[in-house]
Coordinates of C-alpha atoms and ligand atoms in Angstrom, one line a residue:
X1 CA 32.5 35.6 -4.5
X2 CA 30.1 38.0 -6.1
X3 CA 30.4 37.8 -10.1
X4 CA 29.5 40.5 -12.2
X5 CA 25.9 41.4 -12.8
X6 CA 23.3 44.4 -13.7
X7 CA 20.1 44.4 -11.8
X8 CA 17.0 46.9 -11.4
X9 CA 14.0 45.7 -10.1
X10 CA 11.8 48.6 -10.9
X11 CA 8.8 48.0 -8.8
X12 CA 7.4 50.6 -6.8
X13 CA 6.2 48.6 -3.2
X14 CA 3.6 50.2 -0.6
X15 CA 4.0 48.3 2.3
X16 CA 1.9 48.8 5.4
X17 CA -1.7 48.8 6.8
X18 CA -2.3 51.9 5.0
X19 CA -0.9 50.8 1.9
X20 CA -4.1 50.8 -0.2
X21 CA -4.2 55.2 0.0
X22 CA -1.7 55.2 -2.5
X23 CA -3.7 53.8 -4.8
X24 CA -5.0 56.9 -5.5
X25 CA -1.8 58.6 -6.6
X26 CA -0.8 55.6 -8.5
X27 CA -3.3 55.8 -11.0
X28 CA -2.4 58.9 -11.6
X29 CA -0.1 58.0 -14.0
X30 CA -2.0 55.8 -16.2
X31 CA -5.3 56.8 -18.7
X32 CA -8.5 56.4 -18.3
X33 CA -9.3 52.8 -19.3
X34 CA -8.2 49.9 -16.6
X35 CA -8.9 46.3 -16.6
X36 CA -9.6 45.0 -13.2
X37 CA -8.6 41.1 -13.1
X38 CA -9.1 39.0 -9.8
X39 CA -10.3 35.8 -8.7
X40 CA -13.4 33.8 -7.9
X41 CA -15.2 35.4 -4.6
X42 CA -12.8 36.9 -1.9
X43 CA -12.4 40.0 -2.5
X44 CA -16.7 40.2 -3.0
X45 CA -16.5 38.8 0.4
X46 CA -14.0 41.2 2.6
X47 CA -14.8 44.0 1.2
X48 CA -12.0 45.2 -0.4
X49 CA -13.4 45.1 -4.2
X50 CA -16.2 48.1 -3.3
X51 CA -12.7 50.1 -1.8
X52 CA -10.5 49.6 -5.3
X53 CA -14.2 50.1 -7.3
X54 CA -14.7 53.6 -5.3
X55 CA -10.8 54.9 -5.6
X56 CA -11.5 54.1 -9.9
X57 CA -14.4 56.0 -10.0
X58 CA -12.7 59.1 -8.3
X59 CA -9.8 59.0 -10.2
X60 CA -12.2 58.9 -13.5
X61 CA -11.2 55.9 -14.6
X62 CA -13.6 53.6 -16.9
X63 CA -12.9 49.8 -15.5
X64 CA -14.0 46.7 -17.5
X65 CA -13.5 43.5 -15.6
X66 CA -12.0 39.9 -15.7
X67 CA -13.1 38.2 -12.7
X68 CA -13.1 34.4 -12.0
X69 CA -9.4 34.0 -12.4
X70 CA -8.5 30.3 -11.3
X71 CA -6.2 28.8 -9.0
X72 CA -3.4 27.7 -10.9
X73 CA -4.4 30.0 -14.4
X74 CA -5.7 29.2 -17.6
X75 CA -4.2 29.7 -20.9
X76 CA -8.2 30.4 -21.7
X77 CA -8.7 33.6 -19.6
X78 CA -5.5 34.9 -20.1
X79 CA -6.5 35.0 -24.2
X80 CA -10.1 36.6 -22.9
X81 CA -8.1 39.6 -20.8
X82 CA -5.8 39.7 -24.3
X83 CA -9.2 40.6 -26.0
X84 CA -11.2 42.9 -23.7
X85 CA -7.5 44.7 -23.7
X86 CA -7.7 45.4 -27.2
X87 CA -11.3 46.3 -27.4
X88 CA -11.4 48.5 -24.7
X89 CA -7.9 50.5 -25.1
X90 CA -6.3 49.0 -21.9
X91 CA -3.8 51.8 -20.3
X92 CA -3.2 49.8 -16.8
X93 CA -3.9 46.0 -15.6
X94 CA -5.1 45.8 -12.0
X95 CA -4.5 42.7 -10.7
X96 CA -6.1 42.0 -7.2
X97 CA -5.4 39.1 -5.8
X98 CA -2.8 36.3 -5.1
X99 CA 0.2 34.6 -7.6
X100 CA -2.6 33.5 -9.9
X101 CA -4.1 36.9 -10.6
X102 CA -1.1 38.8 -11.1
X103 CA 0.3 35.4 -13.3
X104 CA -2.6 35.9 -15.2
X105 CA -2.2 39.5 -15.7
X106 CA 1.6 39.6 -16.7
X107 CA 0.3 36.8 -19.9
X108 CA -2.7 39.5 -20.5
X109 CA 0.3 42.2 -20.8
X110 CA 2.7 40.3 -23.3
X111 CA -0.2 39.0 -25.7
X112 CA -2.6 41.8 -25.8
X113 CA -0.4 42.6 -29.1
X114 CA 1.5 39.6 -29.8
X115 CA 1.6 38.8 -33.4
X116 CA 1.3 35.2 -33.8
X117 CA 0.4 32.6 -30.8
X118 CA 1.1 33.5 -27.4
X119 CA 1.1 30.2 -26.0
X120 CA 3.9 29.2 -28.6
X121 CA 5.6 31.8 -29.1
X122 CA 6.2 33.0 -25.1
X123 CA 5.3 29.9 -23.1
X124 CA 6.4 26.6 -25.2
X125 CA 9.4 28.6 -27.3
X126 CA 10.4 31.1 -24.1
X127 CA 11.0 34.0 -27.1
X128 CA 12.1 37.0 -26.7
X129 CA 9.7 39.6 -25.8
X130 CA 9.0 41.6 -29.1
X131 CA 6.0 43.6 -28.8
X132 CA 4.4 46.5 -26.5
X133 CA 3.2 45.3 -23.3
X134 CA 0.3 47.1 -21.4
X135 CA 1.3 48.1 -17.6
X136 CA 0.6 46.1 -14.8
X137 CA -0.4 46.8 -10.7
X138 CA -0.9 44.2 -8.5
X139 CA -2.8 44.6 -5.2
X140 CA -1.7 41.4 -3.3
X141 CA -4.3 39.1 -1.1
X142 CA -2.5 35.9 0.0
X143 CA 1.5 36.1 0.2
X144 CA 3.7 33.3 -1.1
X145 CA 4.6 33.5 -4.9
X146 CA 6.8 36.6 -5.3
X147 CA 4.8 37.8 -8.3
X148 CA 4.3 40.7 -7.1
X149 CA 7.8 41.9 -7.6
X150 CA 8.9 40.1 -10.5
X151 CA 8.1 39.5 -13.9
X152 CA 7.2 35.7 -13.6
X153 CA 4.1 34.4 -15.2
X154 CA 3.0 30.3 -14.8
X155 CA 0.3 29.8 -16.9
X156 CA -1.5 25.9 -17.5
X157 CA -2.5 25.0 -20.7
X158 CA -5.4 23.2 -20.3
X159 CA -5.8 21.8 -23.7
X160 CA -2.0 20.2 -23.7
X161 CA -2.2 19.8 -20.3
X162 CA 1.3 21.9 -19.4
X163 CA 1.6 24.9 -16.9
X164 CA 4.9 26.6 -17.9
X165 CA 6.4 29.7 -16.2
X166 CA 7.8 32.5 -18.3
X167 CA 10.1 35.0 -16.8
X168 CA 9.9 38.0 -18.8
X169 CA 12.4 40.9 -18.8
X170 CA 11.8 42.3 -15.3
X171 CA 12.2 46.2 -16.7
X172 CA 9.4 45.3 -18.9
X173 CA 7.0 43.0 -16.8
X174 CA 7.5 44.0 -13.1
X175 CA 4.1 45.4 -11.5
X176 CA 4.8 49.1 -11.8
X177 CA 3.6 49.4 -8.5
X178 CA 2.8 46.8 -5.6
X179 CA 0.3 47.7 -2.6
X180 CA 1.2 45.2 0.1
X181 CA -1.4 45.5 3.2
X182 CA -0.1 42.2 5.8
X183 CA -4.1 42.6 6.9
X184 CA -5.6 41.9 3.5
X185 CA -4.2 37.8 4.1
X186 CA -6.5 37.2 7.1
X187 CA -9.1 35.8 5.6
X188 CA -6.9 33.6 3.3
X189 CA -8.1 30.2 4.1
X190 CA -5.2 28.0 6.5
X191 CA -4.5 25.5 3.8
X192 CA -3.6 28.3 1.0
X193 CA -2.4 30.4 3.7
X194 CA 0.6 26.8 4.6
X195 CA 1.2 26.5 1.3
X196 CA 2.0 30.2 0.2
X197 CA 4.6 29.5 3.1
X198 CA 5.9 26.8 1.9
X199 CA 6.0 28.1 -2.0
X200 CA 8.2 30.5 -0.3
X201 CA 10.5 28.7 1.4
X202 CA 11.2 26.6 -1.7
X203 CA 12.4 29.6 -3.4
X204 CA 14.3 30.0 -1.3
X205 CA 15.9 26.3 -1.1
X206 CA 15.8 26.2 -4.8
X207 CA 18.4 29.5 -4.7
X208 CA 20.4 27.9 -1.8
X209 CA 21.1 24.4 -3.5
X210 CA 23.5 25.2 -5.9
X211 CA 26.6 27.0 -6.3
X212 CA 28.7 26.3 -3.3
X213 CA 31.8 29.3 -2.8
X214 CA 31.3 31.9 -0.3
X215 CA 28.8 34.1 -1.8
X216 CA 26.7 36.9 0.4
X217 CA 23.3 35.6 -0.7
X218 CA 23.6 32.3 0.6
X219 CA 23.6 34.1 4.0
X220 CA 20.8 36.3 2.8
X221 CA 18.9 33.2 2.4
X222 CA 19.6 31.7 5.3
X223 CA 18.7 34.7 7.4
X224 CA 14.8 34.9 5.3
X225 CA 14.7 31.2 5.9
X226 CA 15.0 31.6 9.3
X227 CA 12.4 35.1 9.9
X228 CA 10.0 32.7 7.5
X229 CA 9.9 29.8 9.7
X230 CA 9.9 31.9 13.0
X231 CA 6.6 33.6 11.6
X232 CA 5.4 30.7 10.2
X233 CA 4.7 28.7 13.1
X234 CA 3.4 31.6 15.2
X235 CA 0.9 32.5 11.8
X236 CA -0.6 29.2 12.3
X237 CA -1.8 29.5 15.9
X238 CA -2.9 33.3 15.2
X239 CA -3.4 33.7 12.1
X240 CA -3.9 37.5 12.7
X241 CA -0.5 38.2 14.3
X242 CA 0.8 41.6 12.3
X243 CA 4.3 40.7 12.9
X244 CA 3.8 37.1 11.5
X245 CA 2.0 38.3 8.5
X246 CA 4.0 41.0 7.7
X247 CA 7.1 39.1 8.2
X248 CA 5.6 36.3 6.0
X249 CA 4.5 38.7 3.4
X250 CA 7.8 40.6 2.9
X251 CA 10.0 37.1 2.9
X252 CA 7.4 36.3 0.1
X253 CA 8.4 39.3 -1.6
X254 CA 12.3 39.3 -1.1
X255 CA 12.0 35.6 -1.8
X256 CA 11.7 36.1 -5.2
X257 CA 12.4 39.4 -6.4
X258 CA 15.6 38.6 -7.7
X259 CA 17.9 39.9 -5.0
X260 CA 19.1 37.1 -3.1
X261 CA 19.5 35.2 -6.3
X262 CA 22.1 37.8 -7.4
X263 CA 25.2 36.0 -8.2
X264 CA 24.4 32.2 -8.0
X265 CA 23.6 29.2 -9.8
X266 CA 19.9 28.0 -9.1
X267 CA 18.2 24.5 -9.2
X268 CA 14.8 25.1 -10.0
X269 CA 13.9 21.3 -10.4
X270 CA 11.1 20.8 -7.6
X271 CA 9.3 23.3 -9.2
X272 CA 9.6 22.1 -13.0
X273 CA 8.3 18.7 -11.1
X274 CA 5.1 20.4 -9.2
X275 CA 4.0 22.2 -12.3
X276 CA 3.5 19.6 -13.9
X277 CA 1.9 17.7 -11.2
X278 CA -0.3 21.0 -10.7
X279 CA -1.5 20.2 -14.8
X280 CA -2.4 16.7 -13.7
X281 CA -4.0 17.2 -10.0
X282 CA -4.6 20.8 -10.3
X283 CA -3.2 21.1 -6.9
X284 CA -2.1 24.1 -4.5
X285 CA 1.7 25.0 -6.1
X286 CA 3.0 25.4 -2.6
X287 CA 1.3 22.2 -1.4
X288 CA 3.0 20.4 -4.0
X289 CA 6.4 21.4 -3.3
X290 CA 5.8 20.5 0.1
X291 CA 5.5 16.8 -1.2
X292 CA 7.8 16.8 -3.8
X293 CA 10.8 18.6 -2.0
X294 CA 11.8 15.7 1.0
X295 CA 12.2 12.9 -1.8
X296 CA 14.2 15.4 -4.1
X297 CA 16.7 16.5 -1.1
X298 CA 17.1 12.4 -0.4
X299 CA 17.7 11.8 -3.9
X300 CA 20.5 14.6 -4.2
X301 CA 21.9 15.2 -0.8
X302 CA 25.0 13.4 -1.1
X303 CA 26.0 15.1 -4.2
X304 CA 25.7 18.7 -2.3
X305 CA 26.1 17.1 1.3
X306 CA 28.3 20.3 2.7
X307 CA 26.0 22.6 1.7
X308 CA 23.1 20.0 3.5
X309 CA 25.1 19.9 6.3
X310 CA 25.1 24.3 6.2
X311 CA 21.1 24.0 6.0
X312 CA 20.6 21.5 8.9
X313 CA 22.9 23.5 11.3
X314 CA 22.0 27.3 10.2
X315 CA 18.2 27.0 9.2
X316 CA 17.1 24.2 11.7
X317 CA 19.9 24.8 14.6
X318 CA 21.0 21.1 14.5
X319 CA 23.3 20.2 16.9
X320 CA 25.6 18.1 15.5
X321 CA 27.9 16.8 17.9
X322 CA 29.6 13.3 17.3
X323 CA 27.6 13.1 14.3
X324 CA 29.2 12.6 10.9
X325 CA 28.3 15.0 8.1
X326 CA 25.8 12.2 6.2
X327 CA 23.7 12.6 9.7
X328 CA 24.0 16.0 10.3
X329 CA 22.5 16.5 6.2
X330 CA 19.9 14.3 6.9
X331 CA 18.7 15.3 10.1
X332 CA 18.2 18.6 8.7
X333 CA 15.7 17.0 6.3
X334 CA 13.8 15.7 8.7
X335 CA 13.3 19.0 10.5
X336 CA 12.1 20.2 7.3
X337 CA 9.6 17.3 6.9
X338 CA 8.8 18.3 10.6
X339 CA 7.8 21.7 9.7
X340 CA 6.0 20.6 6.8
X341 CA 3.7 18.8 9.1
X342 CA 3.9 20.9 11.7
X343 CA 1.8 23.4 8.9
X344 CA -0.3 20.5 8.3
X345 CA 1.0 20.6 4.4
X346 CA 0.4 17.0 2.7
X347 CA 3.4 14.5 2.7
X348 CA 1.9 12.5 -0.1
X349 CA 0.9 12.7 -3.7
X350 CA -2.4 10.5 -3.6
X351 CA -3.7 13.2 -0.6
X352 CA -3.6 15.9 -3.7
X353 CA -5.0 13.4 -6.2
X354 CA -2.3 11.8 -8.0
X355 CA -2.7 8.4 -9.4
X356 CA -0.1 5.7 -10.5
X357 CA -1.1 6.0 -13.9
X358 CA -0.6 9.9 -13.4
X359 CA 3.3 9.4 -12.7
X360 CA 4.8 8.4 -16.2
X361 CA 2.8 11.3 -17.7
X362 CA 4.2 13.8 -14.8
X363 CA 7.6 12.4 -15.2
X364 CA 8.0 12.7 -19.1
X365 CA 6.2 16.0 -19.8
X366 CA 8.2 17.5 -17.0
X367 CA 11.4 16.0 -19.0
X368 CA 10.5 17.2 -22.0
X369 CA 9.6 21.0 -20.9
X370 CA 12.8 21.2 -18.7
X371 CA 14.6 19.9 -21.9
X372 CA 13.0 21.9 -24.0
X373 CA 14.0 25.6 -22.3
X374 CA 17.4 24.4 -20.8
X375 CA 18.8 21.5 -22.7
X376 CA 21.2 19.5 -20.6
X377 CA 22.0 21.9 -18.5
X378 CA 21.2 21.8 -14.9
X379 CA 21.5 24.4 -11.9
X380 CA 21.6 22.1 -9.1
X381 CA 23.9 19.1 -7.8
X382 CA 22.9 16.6 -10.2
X383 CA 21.7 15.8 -13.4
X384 CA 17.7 14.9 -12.9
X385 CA 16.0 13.3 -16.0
X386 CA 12.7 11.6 -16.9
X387 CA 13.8 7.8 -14.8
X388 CA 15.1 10.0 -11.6
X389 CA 12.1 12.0 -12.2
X390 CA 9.7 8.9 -11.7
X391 CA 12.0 7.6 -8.9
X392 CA 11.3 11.1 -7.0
X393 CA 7.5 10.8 -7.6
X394 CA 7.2 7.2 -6.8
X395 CA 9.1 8.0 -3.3
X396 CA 6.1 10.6 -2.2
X397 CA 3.5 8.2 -3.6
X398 CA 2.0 7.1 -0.6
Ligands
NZQ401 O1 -10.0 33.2 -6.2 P1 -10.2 33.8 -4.8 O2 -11.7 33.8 -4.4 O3 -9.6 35.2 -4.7 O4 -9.5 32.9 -3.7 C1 -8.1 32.7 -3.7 C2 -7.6 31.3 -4.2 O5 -8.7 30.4 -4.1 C3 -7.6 32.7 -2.3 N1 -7.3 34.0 -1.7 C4 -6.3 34.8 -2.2 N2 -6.3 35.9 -1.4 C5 -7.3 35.7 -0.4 C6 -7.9 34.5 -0.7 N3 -9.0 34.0 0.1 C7 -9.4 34.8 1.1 N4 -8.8 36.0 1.4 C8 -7.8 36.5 0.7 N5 -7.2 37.6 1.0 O6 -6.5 31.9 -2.3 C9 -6.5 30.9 -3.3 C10 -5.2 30.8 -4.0 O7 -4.8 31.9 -4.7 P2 -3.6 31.9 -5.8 O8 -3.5 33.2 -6.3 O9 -3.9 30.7 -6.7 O10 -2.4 31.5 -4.8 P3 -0.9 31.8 -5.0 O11 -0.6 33.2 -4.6 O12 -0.2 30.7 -4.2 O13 -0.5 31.6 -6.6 C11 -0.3 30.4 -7.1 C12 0.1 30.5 -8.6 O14 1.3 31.2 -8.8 C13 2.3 30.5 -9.5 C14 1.9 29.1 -9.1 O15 2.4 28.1 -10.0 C15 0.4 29.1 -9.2 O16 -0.1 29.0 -10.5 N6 3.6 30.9 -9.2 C16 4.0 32.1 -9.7 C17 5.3 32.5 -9.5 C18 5.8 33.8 -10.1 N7 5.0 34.6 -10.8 O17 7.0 34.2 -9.9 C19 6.4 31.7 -8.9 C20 5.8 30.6 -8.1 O18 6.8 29.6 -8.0 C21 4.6 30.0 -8.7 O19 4.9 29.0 -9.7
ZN402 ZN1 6.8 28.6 -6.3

């Protein structure tokens, strides 16, 4: 059933090779004094930082710049955008780039004016949002995280060695506008290009995994699980198919924009695992949750084994004939783990730089964060704490 809920998502998308052109009118809206924030060389590379640059300076606008952003952001830059905001008068955040930049940019927008410490106050304490935020756009160049129509924001704390995600009220932190050109991921190198996939298809498992009455968005899912796989496997052989891309980039969109997760209990778990393992390794997020999420569905299966048995037979078309439903739930697994490789994702921890010694630490800061914003509570089949934790991790070891 669907239970009661409000939702507006207020995002303005531009979808569409000519997407960029309505940049123009866009800005529009906003004063004169923008912060452009993007990452370390791409967009120097293809071009597409001289296009943005020439549509500020006919619109009049005065830009300063944070560029550099890293993979996987900094607490460190997001406190440097925070000051160039305030010196220079910020009207709009432009974010140009992938999850990182616009992650980056939604942290720049809450603590620009935060009294007090950003980090504790709206990362480690997950407050309410209390102060005036600055507008953000995001101009997306690699698909996979969502960002770009939501109000998420994972930021890694390099000095306590924690990236949390903070959602943020999604009236208050959505991009204002999103320009979404499929052609602007072709030069986004194969390995970030696999796991942007896979970071989307995990958002789409964690939404799935839980909850199990007959509820429309389960369907939904399903039906972006199976356009995501589809364009997947053609993306990888031509990586400049428009259909792929375009299908890839709107399931990364829908994926986590809040829609499909209307109405349903969520798990959430791989991904309070892989941040953590992305503080330790520093590794792709979507490569992570490609390791991570085979050893978590074998460790809960049997406590949501109906709901396996629904993922093996709609997403991966197994044919289950004279099998039982403990088969039928684990062959669909191991389709998954098929696509994974089929990608060319990792399958195991040490091939993104995890150590032995590495696992405790993973396993008990990811405990204590999780504890720490949800208590007991849990949105998936089964209760997963610090010793299941290291039992997951030790299972993708090698
Ligand atoms: O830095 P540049 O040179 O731009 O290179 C980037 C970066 O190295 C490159 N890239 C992006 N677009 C490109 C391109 N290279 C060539 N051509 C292009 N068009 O790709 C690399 C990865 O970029 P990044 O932004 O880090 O990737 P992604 O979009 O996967 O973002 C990952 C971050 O988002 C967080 C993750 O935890 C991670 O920190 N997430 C954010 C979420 C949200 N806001 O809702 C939800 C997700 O679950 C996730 O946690
Ligand atoms: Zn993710």
């Amino acid at each position: 059933m669907i239970y009661d809920f409000s939702f507006q998502n207020p995002t303005r998308i531009h979808f569409g090779k000519t997407a960029l052109t309505h940049l123009a009118d866009e800005l529009k809206e906003y004063g004169t004094q923008v912060l452009l924030v993007y990452g370390k060389s791409s967009i120097k590379k293809n071009g597409l930082y001289d296009q943005i640059t020439a549509t500020l300076a006919a619109a009049g606008k005065t830009v300063c710049e944070l560029p550099g952003i890293n993979s996987n952001p900094r607490y460190s830059q997001v406190l440097q955008g925070c000051e160039l905001v305030r010196r220079h008068h910020v009207d709009l955040i432009l974010a140009v780039g992938g999850g990182s930049v616009i992650d980056c940019a939604k942290g720049i927008s809450a603590g620009a004016y935060v009294e007090g410490d950003l980090w504790e106050r709206y990362y480690q304490n997950q407050e309410p949002l209390s102060n005036p935020v600055v507008p953000v756009g995001a101009i997306l160049t690699m698909a996979g995280t969502g960002s770009e129509m939501n109000s998420g924001s994972v930021i890694t704390n390099e000095d306590l060695q924690l990236k949390i995600g903070r959602v943020f009220p999604l009236a208050e932190m959505s991009p204002k506008f999103a320009i979404l050109n499929p052609e602007l991921t072709y030069t986004v190198p194969r390995y970030q290009m696999v796991s942007g996939i896979f970071d989307t298809l995990s958002h789409l498992m964690e939404q799935y995994f839980s909850g199990d009455d007959d509820n429309t968005s389960d369907y939904l899912l399903e039906g972006v699980m199976k356009s995501l796989v589809h364009s997947a496997l053609i993306a990888v052989e031509k990586p400049d198919d428009y259909e792929a891309r375009s299908n890839l980039m709107w399931c990364a969109t829908m994926g986590l924009n809040k829609i499909l997760g209307l109405s349903k209990t969520q798990d959430w778990m791989v991904h309070q695992i892989e941040h953590q393992l992305g503080a330790y390794t520093d590794c792709a997020h979507g490569a992570g949750l490609a390791i991570i999420t085979p050893s978590y569905f074998r460790y809960i299966y049997r406590d949501g084994l109906s709901k396996f048995v629904r993922f093996a037979r709609m997403v991966w078309n197994v044919d289950d004939q004279g099998q039982g439903d403990e088969q039928i739930a684990l062959e669909g697994i191991s389709r998954l783990e098929q696509f994974i490789r089929e990608l060319g994702l990792p399958q195991s921890l040490c091939e993104v730089g995890a150590t032995v010694e590495m696992l405790p630490l993973i396993a008990k800061s990811t405990d204590q964060n999780y504890k720490a914003r949800f208590g007991t509570s849990f949105g998936g089949y089964k209760l997963v704490e610090e010793k299941e934790i290291m039992a997951i991790l030790n299972a993708c070891l090698w």
